Coordinates of C-alpha atoms in Angstrom, one line a residue:
Chain A
M292 CA -47.3 34.4 0.1
A293 CA -44.3 32.6 1.4
T294 CA -42.6 29.4 2.4
L295 CA -41.0 28.8 5.8
T296 CA -38.0 26.6 6.3
L297 CA -36.5 25.6 9.6
T298 CA -33.1 23.8 9.5
G299 CA -31.6 22.3 12.6
V300 CA -33.2 24.7 15.0
K301 CA -31.9 24.2 18.5
K302 CA -32.6 26.1 21.7
A303 CA -31.1 25.9 25.1
F304 CA -32.0 28.0 28.2
G305 CA -28.9 27.7 30.3
A306 CA -28.3 24.0 30.8
T307 CA -31.8 23.0 29.7
Q308 CA -32.0 21.9 26.1
V309 CA -35.5 22.8 24.9
L310 CA -35.3 22.1 21.2
H311 CA -33.0 19.3 19.9
G312 CA -32.7 20.3 16.2
V313 CA -36.0 20.8 14.5
D314 CA -36.3 20.7 10.7
L315 CA -39.5 21.8 9.0
A316 CA -40.6 23.0 5.6
V317 CA -43.9 24.8 5.3
A318 CA -45.2 25.2 1.8
D319 CA -46.8 28.4 0.4
G320 CA -50.3 28.8 1.8
E321 CA -50.1 25.8 4.0
M322 CA -51.4 25.7 7.6
V323 CA -49.1 23.7 9.8
V324 CA -50.1 22.9 13.4
I325 CA -47.5 22.3 16.0
V326 CA -49.0 20.1 18.7
G327 CA -47.7 18.6 21.9
A328 CA -48.1 18.5 25.6
S329 CA -47.0 21.5 27.7
G330 CA -43.2 21.9 28.0
C331 CA -42.5 20.1 24.7
G332 CA -41.0 23.2 23.1
K333 CA -43.8 24.1 20.7
S334 CA -44.2 27.7 21.9
T335 CA -40.4 28.2 21.9
L336 CA -40.3 27.0 18.3
L337 CA -43.0 29.5 17.4
R338 CA -41.3 32.3 19.2
I339 CA -38.1 31.5 17.4
V340 CA -39.9 31.8 14.1
A341 CA -41.4 35.1 15.3
G342 CA -38.0 36.4 16.3
L343 CA -38.9 36.8 20.0
E344 CA -36.3 34.2 20.9
T345 CA -33.0 33.6 19.2
P346 CA -32.1 30.0 18.4
S347 CA -28.9 28.6 19.8
E348 CA -28.2 26.9 16.5
G349 CA -30.0 26.6 13.2
Q350 CA -31.7 28.8 10.7
V351 CA -35.1 30.2 10.0
R352 CA -35.8 31.1 6.4
I353 CA -38.9 32.9 5.1
D354 CA -39.2 32.7 1.3
G355 CA -35.6 31.4 1.1
R356 CA -34.3 34.5 2.9
D357 CA -32.4 33.9 6.1
V358 CA -34.3 35.9 8.8
T359 CA -32.5 34.4 11.8
P360 CA -30.7 37.6 12.7
L361 CA -33.6 39.9 12.0
E362 CA -35.9 41.7 14.5
P363 CA -39.5 40.5 14.6
A364 CA -40.7 43.7 12.9
D365 CA -38.4 43.0 9.9
R366 CA -39.6 39.5 9.3
D367 CA -43.0 40.4 7.8
I368 CA -45.0 38.2 10.1
A369 CA -48.0 38.7 12.3
M370 CA -48.8 36.9 15.5
V371 CA -51.9 36.2 17.4
F372 CA -51.2 35.8 21.1
Q373 CA -52.8 33.5 23.7
N374 CA -54.1 36.5 25.7
Y375 CA -54.5 38.6 22.5
A376 CA -52.2 41.3 23.9
L377 CA -54.5 44.1 22.7
Y378 CA -53.3 47.4 24.1
P379 CA -56.0 48.3 26.7
H380 CA -55.9 52.0 26.3
M381 CA -56.3 52.0 22.5
T382 CA -59.5 51.6 20.6
V383 CA -60.0 48.6 18.4
F384 CA -59.2 50.7 15.4
D385 CA -56.0 52.0 16.9
N386 CA -55.0 48.5 18.0
M387 CA -55.4 47.3 14.4
A388 CA -53.7 50.3 12.9
Y389 CA -50.8 50.6 15.3
G390 CA -48.4 48.4 13.4
L391 CA -49.3 50.1 10.1
K392 CA -48.8 53.5 11.7
I393 CA -45.3 52.7 12.8
R394 CA -44.5 51.5 9.3
G395 CA -45.5 54.9 8.2
L396 CA -48.3 53.9 5.8
P397 CA -50.4 56.9 4.7
K398 CA -53.5 57.5 6.7
P399 CA -56.1 56.7 4.0
E400 CA -54.3 53.4 3.3
I401 CA -54.4 52.5 7.0
R402 CA -58.1 53.3 7.2
R403 CA -58.8 51.3 4.1
R404 CA -57.0 48.2 5.4
V405 CA -58.4 48.4 8.9
E406 CA -62.0 48.7 7.5
E407 CA -61.5 45.9 5.1
G408 CA -60.1 43.7 7.8
A409 CA -62.9 44.6 10.2
A410 CA -65.5 43.8 7.5
L411 CA -63.9 40.5 6.9
L412 CA -64.2 39.6 10.6
G413 CA -67.6 41.3 11.1
I414 CA -66.2 43.7 13.7
Q415 CA -67.0 47.0 12.0
E416 CA -69.3 48.2 14.8
L417 CA -66.6 47.6 17.4
L418 CA -63.9 49.8 15.9
A419 CA -64.5 52.7 18.3
R420 CA -64.5 50.5 21.4
K421 CA -61.8 49.7 23.9
P422 CA -60.7 46.1 24.4
R423 CA -62.2 45.9 27.9
Q424 CA -65.7 46.5 26.4
L425 CA -65.4 43.4 24.3
S426 CA -66.3 39.8 24.9
G427 CA -63.7 37.1 24.7
G428 CA -64.7 36.1 21.2
Q429 CA -64.7 39.7 20.0
R430 CA -61.2 40.2 21.4
Q431 CA -60.1 37.1 19.6
R432 CA -61.4 38.6 16.3
V433 CA -59.7 41.9 16.9
A434 CA -56.4 40.1 17.6
M435 CA -56.9 38.3 14.3
G436 CA -57.8 41.6 12.6
R437 CA -54.6 43.1 13.8
A438 CA -52.7 40.3 12.2
I439 CA -54.6 40.4 8.9
V440 CA -54.3 44.2 8.3
R441 CA -50.5 43.8 8.2
E442 CA -50.9 41.5 5.1
P443 CA -47.9 39.5 6.4
K444 CA -46.1 36.7 4.7
L445 CA -46.6 34.4 7.7
F446 CA -49.3 34.1 10.4
L447 CA -48.3 32.8 13.7
F448 CA -50.9 31.6 16.2
D449 CA -49.9 30.9 19.8
E450 CA -52.7 28.9 21.3
P451 CA -55.2 31.6 20.4
L452 CA -58.3 29.6 21.3
S453 CA -57.4 28.4 24.7
N454 CA -59.0 31.3 26.6
L455 CA -62.4 30.8 24.9
D456 CA -65.2 28.6 26.2
A457 CA -65.8 25.3 24.5
K458 CA -68.6 26.4 22.1
L459 CA -66.9 29.5 21.0
R460 CA -63.7 27.6 20.5
V461 CA -65.3 25.3 18.0
Q462 CA -66.8 28.2 16.2
M463 CA -63.6 30.3 16.1
R464 CA -61.6 27.2 15.0
A465 CA -63.7 26.8 11.9
E466 CA -63.6 30.6 11.3
I467 CA -59.8 30.7 11.5
R468 CA -59.5 27.8 9.1
R469 CA -61.9 29.4 6.6
L470 CA -60.1 32.7 6.8
Q471 CA -56.7 31.2 6.4
K472 CA -57.8 29.3 3.3
R473 CA -59.4 32.3 1.9
L474 CA -56.4 34.6 2.4
G475 CA -54.0 31.8 1.5
V476 CA -51.4 32.9 4.0
T477 CA -48.8 30.5 5.2
S478 CA -49.6 29.8 8.8
L479 CA -48.1 28.2 11.9
F480 CA -50.5 27.3 14.7
V481 CA -49.4 26.1 18.1
T482 CA -51.8 24.2 20.3
H483 CA -51.9 21.5 23.0
D484 CA -55.4 20.4 21.9
Q485 CA -55.2 17.4 19.5
V486 CA -58.8 18.0 18.3
E487 CA -57.8 21.5 17.3
A488 CA -54.7 20.2 15.6
M489 CA -56.5 17.5 13.7
T490 CA -59.2 19.9 12.4
L491 CA -57.1 22.9 11.6
G492 CA -53.9 21.6 10.0
D493 CA -53.0 20.7 6.5
R494 CA -50.1 19.0 8.3
L495 CA -49.2 18.4 11.9
V496 CA -45.9 18.5 13.7
V497 CA -46.2 16.4 16.8
M498 CA -43.5 17.6 19.3
H499 CA -42.3 15.6 22.3
Q500 CA -39.4 16.7 24.6
G501 CA -37.9 19.1 22.0
H502 CA -38.1 16.8 19.1
A503 CA -40.5 16.9 16.1
V504 CA -41.5 13.3 16.4
Q505 CA -43.7 13.1 13.4
V506 CA -44.6 15.6 10.6
A507 CA -47.5 14.4 8.5
S508 CA -51.1 15.0 7.5
P509 CA -53.7 14.5 10.3
M510 CA -55.0 11.3 8.8
E511 CA -51.6 9.9 8.3
I512 CA -50.7 10.6 11.9
W513 CA -53.9 9.1 13.1
S514 CA -53.6 6.0 11.0
R515 CA -49.9 5.4 11.0
P516 CA -48.4 7.1 14.2
A517 CA -44.6 7.0 14.2
N518 CA -44.3 5.8 17.8
T519 CA -46.3 5.1 20.9
Y520 CA -46.1 8.8 22.1
V521 CA -47.8 10.0 18.9
A522 CA -50.2 7.1 19.0
G523 CA -51.2 7.9 22.5
F524 CA -51.4 11.7 22.1
I525 CA -53.5 11.8 19.0
G526 CA -57.0 10.4 19.3
S527 CA -59.5 10.5 22.1
P528 CA -59.9 8.4 24.2
A529 CA -56.2 7.5 23.8
M530 CA -55.0 4.3 22.1
N531 CA -54.7 1.2 24.2
F532 CA -51.3 -0.3 24.5
L533 CA -51.0 -4.0 25.2
P534 CA -47.6 -5.8 25.8
A535 CA -47.1 -8.8 23.5
V536 CA -44.5 -11.0 21.9
L537 CA -44.2 -12.0 18.2
V538 CA -45.0 -15.6 17.4
D539 CA -45.4 -17.6 14.3
G540 CA -42.3 -16.2 12.7
G541 CA -43.5 -12.6 13.1
G542 CA -46.9 -13.3 11.5
A543 CA -48.8 -13.0 14.7
A544 CA -48.5 -11.7 18.3
R545 CA -49.5 -13.3 21.6
L546 CA -50.6 -10.9 24.4
A547 CA -48.7 -11.0 27.6
G548 CA -52.0 -11.8 29.3
G549 CA -52.5 -15.0 27.3
G550 CA -55.2 -15.9 24.9
A551 CA -55.1 -16.9 21.2
P552 CA -52.4 -15.3 19.1
I553 CA -53.6 -12.3 17.0
R554 CA -52.7 -12.7 13.4
F555 CA -51.4 -9.6 11.5
V556 CA -53.6 -9.2 8.3
D557 CA -51.1 -6.8 6.7
G558 CA -48.1 -9.1 6.7
P559 CA -45.4 -10.4 9.2
R560 CA -43.2 -8.2 11.3
A561 CA -39.4 -8.5 11.3
G562 CA -37.5 -9.7 14.4
G563 CA -39.0 -13.1 14.4
E564 CA -40.1 -15.3 17.2
G565 CA -40.2 -13.9 20.7
R566 CA -39.5 -10.2 20.0
A567 CA -41.2 -8.0 22.6
V568 CA -43.6 -5.6 21.0
T569 CA -46.4 -3.2 22.1
L570 CA -49.7 -3.7 20.3
G571 CA -51.7 -0.5 19.9
I572 CA -55.5 -0.6 19.3
R573 CA -57.7 2.5 19.3
P574 CA -60.8 2.3 21.5
E575 CA -63.1 2.6 18.5
H576 CA -61.6 -0.5 17.0
L577 CA -62.8 -2.9 19.7
E578 CA -66.0 -4.6 19.3
V579 CA -68.2 -6.9 21.4
G580 CA -68.0 -10.7 21.0
G581 CA -66.3 -12.7 18.3
P582 CA -64.4 -16.0 18.3
D583 CA -61.1 -14.7 19.6
A584 CA -62.5 -12.1 21.9
L585 CA -60.6 -11.2 25.1
P586 CA -62.3 -11.4 28.5
V587 CA -62.6 -8.0 30.0
V588 CA -63.6 -7.0 33.6
V589 CA -65.6 -3.7 33.2
D590 CA -64.9 -1.0 35.8
L591 CA -66.9 1.9 34.4
V592 CA -69.2 2.8 31.5
E593 CA -69.5 6.4 30.4
P594 CA -72.7 6.8 28.3
L595 CA -72.4 9.6 25.8
G596 CA -75.7 9.1 24.0
S597 CA -74.5 8.1 20.6
E598 CA -71.8 5.9 22.0
S599 CA -70.4 4.6 25.3
V600 CA -66.9 4.6 26.6
L601 CA -66.1 1.5 28.5
H602 CA -63.2 1.3 31.0
G603 CA -62.1 -2.2 31.8
R604 CA -59.2 -4.5 32.6
L605 CA -57.8 -7.6 30.9
A606 CA -57.0 -10.8 32.7
D607 CA -53.4 -9.5 33.5
D608 CA -54.7 -6.2 34.7
T609 CA -53.8 -4.2 31.6
A610 CA -56.2 -1.2 31.3
L611 CA -58.4 -1.2 28.2
V612 CA -60.7 1.5 27.0
A613 CA -63.3 0.8 24.3
R614 CA -65.7 3.0 22.4
L615 CA -68.8 1.1 21.6
P616 CA -71.8 2.3 19.6
G617 CA -75.1 3.0 21.4
A618 CA -75.7 2.5 25.0
A619 CA -73.6 -0.5 25.9
A620 CA -75.1 -2.9 28.3
L621 CA -72.9 -3.1 31.4
T622 CA -72.0 -6.6 32.3
E623 CA -69.4 -7.5 34.8
G624 CA -67.5 -9.8 32.5
M625 CA -67.6 -9.2 28.8
R626 CA -65.6 -10.2 25.7
L627 CA -64.1 -7.6 23.4
A628 CA -62.5 -8.5 20.0
I629 CA -59.7 -6.5 18.3
A630 CA -60.2 -5.6 14.7
P631 CA -57.0 -7.0 13.3
E632 CA -56.8 -4.6 10.4
A633 CA -56.6 -1.6 12.8
L634 CA -53.8 -3.0 14.9
H635 CA -50.6 -1.0 15.3
V636 CA -47.3 -2.7 16.2
F637 CA -44.6 -0.8 18.1
D638 CA -41.2 -1.9 19.4
A639 CA -41.6 -2.6 23.2
A640 CA -38.2 -0.9 24.0
T641 CA -38.0 2.1 21.7
G642 CA -41.7 2.7 21.1
A643 CA -41.0 3.0 17.3
R644 CA -43.6 1.8 14.8
I645 CA -42.9 -1.6 13.2
D646 CA -44.3 -1.8 9.7
P647 CA -44.8 -5.2 7.9
A648 CA -41.5 -6.5 6.6
G649 CA -41.2 -5.9 2.9
G650 CA -44.8 -4.6 2.8
Chain B
M29 CA -87.6 41.3 70.3
D30 CA -90.1 43.4 68.4
A31 CA -89.4 45.7 65.5
A32 CA -89.6 48.9 67.5
T33 CA -86.9 47.7 69.9
T34 CA -84.6 46.7 67.1
R35 CA -85.2 50.1 65.5
R36 CA -84.4 52.0 68.6
R37 CA -81.2 50.0 69.1
R38 CA -80.1 50.7 65.6
L39 CA -80.8 54.4 66.1
R40 CA -78.9 54.5 69.3
G41 CA -76.0 52.9 67.5
A42 CA -76.1 55.4 64.7
A43 CA -76.3 58.3 67.2
W44 CA -73.2 57.0 68.9
A45 CA -71.3 56.6 65.7
H46 CA -72.3 60.1 64.6
A47 CA -71.3 61.6 67.9
V48 CA -67.8 60.1 67.7
L49 CA -67.5 61.3 64.1
A50 CA -68.6 64.8 65.1
I51 CA -66.0 65.0 67.8
G52 CA -63.4 63.8 65.3
V53 CA -64.4 66.5 62.8
L54 CA -64.3 69.2 65.6
I55 CA -60.8 68.1 66.7
F56 CA -59.5 68.3 63.1
F57 CA -61.4 71.4 62.1
L58 CA -61.1 73.6 65.2
P59 CA -57.4 74.7 64.6
I60 CA -58.2 75.5 61.0
W61 CA -61.3 77.5 62.2
I62 CA -59.2 79.4 64.7
T63 CA -56.7 80.2 62.0
L64 CA -59.4 81.4 59.7
V65 CA -61.0 83.5 62.3
G66 CA -57.7 84.8 63.5
S67 CA -56.9 86.1 60.0
T68 CA -59.9 88.4 60.1
H69 CA -59.1 90.4 63.3
D70 CA -56.7 93.1 64.0
T71 CA -53.4 92.6 65.8
A72 CA -54.6 94.1 69.1
T73 CA -57.6 91.8 69.4
I74 CA -55.5 88.7 69.1
G75 CA -52.6 90.2 71.0
R76 CA -54.9 90.5 74.1
G77 CA -54.7 86.8 74.4
D78 CA -58.3 85.7 74.2
V79 CA -59.1 83.6 71.2
P80 CA -62.0 84.9 69.2
L81 CA -64.3 82.2 67.7
L82 CA -66.2 84.5 65.4
P83 CA -64.8 86.3 62.3
G84 CA -63.9 89.9 62.6
G85 CA -63.9 92.7 60.0
E86 CA -60.2 93.0 59.1
A87 CA -60.0 90.2 56.6
I88 CA -59.3 92.3 53.6
A89 CA -56.7 94.4 55.3
N90 CA -54.9 91.4 56.7
Y91 CA -54.8 89.4 53.5
T92 CA -53.7 92.4 51.4
A93 CA -50.9 93.0 53.9
A94 CA -49.8 89.4 53.8
W95 CA -50.0 89.1 50.1
N96 CA -48.2 92.4 49.2
A97 CA -45.9 93.1 52.1
G98 CA -45.5 90.2 54.4
G99 CA -45.3 90.8 58.1
G100 CA -44.2 89.5 61.4
R101 CA -41.2 90.3 63.4
Y102 CA -38.8 89.4 60.6
R103 CA -40.7 91.2 57.9
S104 CA -41.1 88.2 55.7
A105 CA -41.2 88.4 51.9
P106 CA -44.7 89.1 50.5
A107 CA -46.8 85.9 50.6
G108 CA -47.5 86.3 46.9
L109 CA -43.9 85.9 46.1
M110 CA -43.4 83.0 48.6
L111 CA -46.4 81.2 47.2
G112 CA -45.0 81.5 43.7
N113 CA -41.7 80.1 44.9
S114 CA -43.3 77.2 46.8
L115 CA -45.5 76.4 43.8
L116 CA -42.6 76.3 41.4
M117 CA -40.5 74.3 43.8
A118 CA -43.3 71.7 44.5
V119 CA -44.1 71.4 40.8
L120 CA -40.4 71.0 39.9
I121 CA -39.8 68.4 42.6
A122 CA -43.0 66.4 41.8
G123 CA -42.5 66.6 38.0
G124 CA -38.7 65.9 38.2
K125 CA -39.2 63.0 40.5
I126 CA -41.9 61.5 38.2
A127 CA -39.8 62.0 35.1
I128 CA -36.7 60.5 36.5
S129 CA -38.5 57.6 38.2
L130 CA -40.5 56.7 35.1
I131 CA -37.3 56.5 33.0
S132 CA -35.2 54.6 35.5
A133 CA -38.0 52.2 36.3
Y134 CA -38.5 51.6 32.6
A135 CA -34.9 50.8 32.2
V136 CA -34.8 48.5 35.1
V137 CA -37.9 46.6 34.1
F138 CA -37.8 46.3 30.4
F139 CA -34.1 46.2 29.5
R140 CA -31.4 43.6 30.2
F141 CA -28.1 45.3 30.7
P142 CA -25.1 44.5 32.8
G143 CA -25.4 46.0 36.3
R144 CA -29.2 46.2 36.0
M145 CA -29.8 44.7 39.5
L146 CA -26.9 46.7 40.9
A147 CA -28.5 49.9 39.6
F148 CA -31.8 48.9 41.0
W149 CA -30.4 48.1 44.5
T150 CA -28.4 51.3 44.5
I151 CA -31.6 53.2 43.9
F152 CA -33.3 51.1 46.5
L153 CA -30.6 51.8 49.1
T154 CA -31.1 55.6 48.8
L155 CA -34.5 55.0 50.5
M156 CA -32.6 54.7 53.7
L157 CA -30.9 58.0 53.1
P158 CA -33.5 60.8 53.3
V159 CA -32.4 64.4 52.8
E160 CA -31.9 65.0 56.5
V161 CA -29.2 62.3 56.7
R162 CA -27.2 63.4 53.8
I163 CA -27.8 67.1 54.3
I164 CA -24.2 68.1 55.0
P165 CA -22.5 66.4 52.0
T166 CA -25.4 67.5 49.8
F167 CA -24.9 71.1 51.0
Q168 CA -21.2 70.8 50.2
V169 CA -21.9 69.6 46.7
M170 CA -24.4 72.5 46.1
V171 CA -21.8 75.0 47.3
D172 CA -19.2 73.5 45.0
L173 CA -21.6 73.7 42.1
S174 CA -22.5 77.3 43.1
L175 CA -26.1 76.3 43.3
V176 CA -26.7 77.9 46.7
N177 CA -29.6 80.4 46.5
T178 CA -30.9 79.1 43.2
M179 CA -34.1 77.3 42.3
A180 CA -31.9 74.4 40.9
G181 CA -30.1 74.1 44.2
L182 CA -33.4 74.1 46.0
T183 CA -35.0 71.3 43.9
I184 CA -32.4 69.0 42.4
P185 CA -31.3 67.3 45.6
L186 CA -34.9 66.6 46.4
I187 CA -35.7 65.1 43.0
A188 CA -33.7 61.9 43.2
S189 CA -36.3 59.5 44.5
A190 CA -36.3 55.8 45.2
T191 CA -39.9 55.7 46.3
A192 CA -41.4 56.7 43.0
T193 CA -39.0 54.5 41.1
L194 CA -40.0 51.5 43.2
L195 CA -43.7 52.3 42.7
F196 CA -43.3 52.6 38.9
R197 CA -41.2 49.4 38.9
Q198 CA -43.9 47.5 40.6
F199 CA -46.5 48.8 38.2
F200 CA -44.4 48.1 35.2
L201 CA -43.9 44.5 36.3
T202 CA -47.6 44.0 36.0
I203 CA -47.6 45.0 32.3
P204 CA -47.8 41.7 30.5
D205 CA -44.8 40.5 28.5
E206 CA -47.2 40.0 25.6
Y207 CA -47.6 43.7 25.2
V208 CA -43.9 44.1 24.8
E209 CA -43.8 41.2 22.3
A210 CA -46.8 42.6 20.4
A211 CA -45.1 45.9 20.1
K212 CA -41.9 44.2 18.9
I213 CA -43.9 42.6 16.1
D214 CA -45.6 45.8 15.4
G215 CA -42.2 47.3 15.0
A216 CA -42.3 49.8 17.9
G217 CA -38.9 50.6 19.3
P218 CA -38.3 51.1 23.0
L219 CA -39.0 54.8 23.1
R220 CA -42.1 54.4 21.0
F221 CA -43.3 51.6 23.2
F222 CA -42.7 53.8 26.2
R223 CA -44.6 56.7 24.7
D224 CA -47.5 54.8 23.1
V225 CA -48.1 52.0 25.6
V226 CA -46.3 52.4 29.0
L227 CA -47.1 56.1 29.5
P228 CA -50.8 56.0 28.7
L229 CA -51.1 52.9 31.0
S230 CA -49.3 54.8 33.8
V231 CA -51.5 57.9 33.7
T232 CA -53.5 57.2 36.9
N233 CA -50.3 56.2 38.7
I234 CA -48.6 59.3 37.6
A235 CA -51.5 61.4 38.8
A236 CA -51.6 59.7 42.2
L237 CA -47.9 60.2 42.7
F238 CA -48.1 63.8 41.6
V239 CA -50.5 64.5 44.4
I240 CA -48.3 62.8 47.0
L241 CA -45.1 64.3 45.7
F242 CA -46.5 67.8 45.3
I243 CA -47.5 67.8 49.0
Y244 CA -44.0 66.4 49.8
G245 CA -42.4 69.2 47.9
W246 CA -44.7 71.9 49.3
N247 CA -44.0 70.9 52.9
Q248 CA -40.2 70.8 52.5
Y249 CA -38.7 72.9 55.4
L250 CA -35.2 71.9 56.4
W251 CA -33.6 71.9 53.0
P252 CA -35.0 75.3 51.8
L253 CA -34.1 76.8 55.1
L254 CA -30.5 75.8 54.6
I255 CA -29.9 76.4 50.9
V256 CA -31.8 79.6 50.4
N257 CA -31.1 82.9 52.3
D258 CA -32.1 85.1 49.4
R259 CA -35.5 86.4 50.4
G260 CA -36.6 86.4 46.8
L261 CA -36.4 82.6 46.8
E262 CA -38.0 82.0 50.1
T263 CA -40.7 79.4 50.2
I264 CA -43.9 79.9 52.2
V265 CA -43.4 77.1 54.7
V266 CA -40.0 78.5 55.7
G267 CA -41.2 82.1 55.6
L268 CA -44.2 81.3 57.7
A269 CA -42.1 79.8 60.4
K270 CA -39.7 82.8 60.3
M271 CA -42.6 85.2 60.8
I272 CA -43.2 83.9 64.3
G273 CA -40.9 85.6 66.7
S274 CA -39.8 84.4 70.1
G275 CA -39.4 86.3 73.4
D276 CA -41.1 89.6 74.1
T277 CA -41.8 90.7 70.6
Q278 CA -45.3 91.4 69.6
N279 CA -46.3 88.9 66.8
E280 CA -48.6 90.1 64.1
W281 CA -50.7 87.0 64.5
N282 CA -53.4 88.3 62.2
V283 CA -51.0 88.6 59.2
I284 CA -49.3 85.3 60.1
M285 CA -52.6 83.5 60.1
A286 CA -53.6 85.0 56.9
T287 CA -50.3 83.8 55.4
A288 CA -51.0 80.3 56.9
V289 CA -54.4 80.2 55.2
L290 CA -52.8 81.2 51.9
A291 CA -50.2 78.5 52.3
L292 CA -53.0 76.0 52.7
V293 CA -54.8 76.8 49.5
P294 CA -52.5 75.3 46.8
P295 CA -52.1 71.8 48.3
V296 CA -55.8 71.7 49.1
F297 CA -56.5 72.7 45.6
V298 CA -54.2 70.0 44.1
V299 CA -55.8 67.3 46.3
V300 CA -59.3 68.3 45.5
A301 CA -58.7 68.7 41.8
M302 CA -56.9 65.4 41.4
Q303 CA -58.8 63.4 44.0
R304 CA -60.6 61.3 41.4
W305 CA -57.3 60.3 39.7
F306 CA -55.7 59.9 43.0
V307 CA -58.1 57.3 44.3
K308 CA -58.2 55.6 40.9
G309 CA -54.4 55.4 40.8
L310 CA -54.2 53.8 44.2
T311 CA -57.0 51.3 43.8
E312 CA -57.5 50.5 40.2
T313 CA -55.4 48.9 37.5
E314 CA -56.5 49.2 34.0
K315 CA -56.7 45.6 32.7

């Protein structure tokens, strides 16, 4: 059991700065998910923790011990790779036992650990097989097993679910979470899938262009995104962004497309009259009708059974996506109202969240 | 068109194909057959000039003579000895080439050291310098090292090989980086990784290369001819050529042909024994 601390981790490949100083503290037994679009530096960050890359600057500490100069093998970590990286010529047993064998553990101890790990994952019958005789899900389990038998201080997962089909992915996701909780091993999980991130993590690190933009619990990130990038990345379909200006001394906003001002129920925003802002509203927080509803031209309705996703445009051509319960009746012109308590306000220039002044 | 016509056409097509194949087989097999038959007659029968097409009764005598005493104008070394020399040479060349190529390809692919690409291109360049081109300087070096008339002198210059290095390099490049990283996390050092992962994955490639390089080594002619004049080190390919005299001497064709047949056996055996691996290594990648 261990803690992981990153301080000011930077990485440059030649002239390209990939990480701009990442700080992160992972508590003992915590599962932290690093999420971001491809190229945001999330995999590099994980590889730095693993010791497969050296940071240009900054420190990695496991349990308070500085491991930055150490080799991967000396860091007491285990990693599950995207393609599993099972040695194709070794049996499942040998794959799981290889790291232990190199460490010079006695044979009976290796056998005991591998069998325990296999039992935990339900792969006892597969121990004599070669990786190519396994299905994707089974390989995934073996890769997990290889990590577990090492009894490491830290689990690292590098998009381990991305090669599985959708159904298996959901199943393995739950299984990884259950296992991690049961073993209580501090874990770092990298993914580009925001649903995976939301369901797996105790906390999320949202990365964007080499910065850790927001580090918080999934619900915190969902309900109070730090900026428009996080707001747009987490949640599906993505949040709608509407350009607006503050009116009424910051107590309300008027959309660029016109219409009645929308009053903030949680208090006025600083900056006063005329400040350019971006209003964020999630598709599920739009509803049909209401007194101040906005006229919407509907382009497309995607019926999903329990709900419908509606793609439309406002009067000034701003795209708007709404998630409405049931099978929404498609009408050319329809009026959608914004739930004011679910409104997010961001600065139009920087994209940073604006919270109520003094609230 | 009715079914019978179609059938007839198909049969005619098949007959044609078989006829062409049969001619091909005859063309390839006839010389070998003549050699085989020739090795079973006495000198006089062959010396008359007509080529017998049916085996005679002197097989045992001819093969015993070839094996124990050699023959021909030049009184070659016994075939048994020459076969042994050839076998040792071919195995040393194939084994040496594979060992050196494996190690150098491993270094070039998996390590980052200064001059890595220079080393690779230097190896690559030697592709353009086969033994025949560098034969005089190589001979000089062997003389200076007093390696003339030794097995080392016979094999070492033939061992340096760019072809095998290139082949292994290409294969190593297909080994995913993730194996290397998994091994690093497992704590396997470079030599351990080489032994436990790279070598087992290369087995089929090694086998295929062994077949090719064994034949290459076995068929060496010019270099052994130059570097060896001790008859105790003579290889069978060179010895066989030396047995055939020119001018008005009477060649002992029966013994020569028996020796030729003996010279065929080891390469054929290697190909047949390793055929399965050979095909696998050329067509299949384990992944």
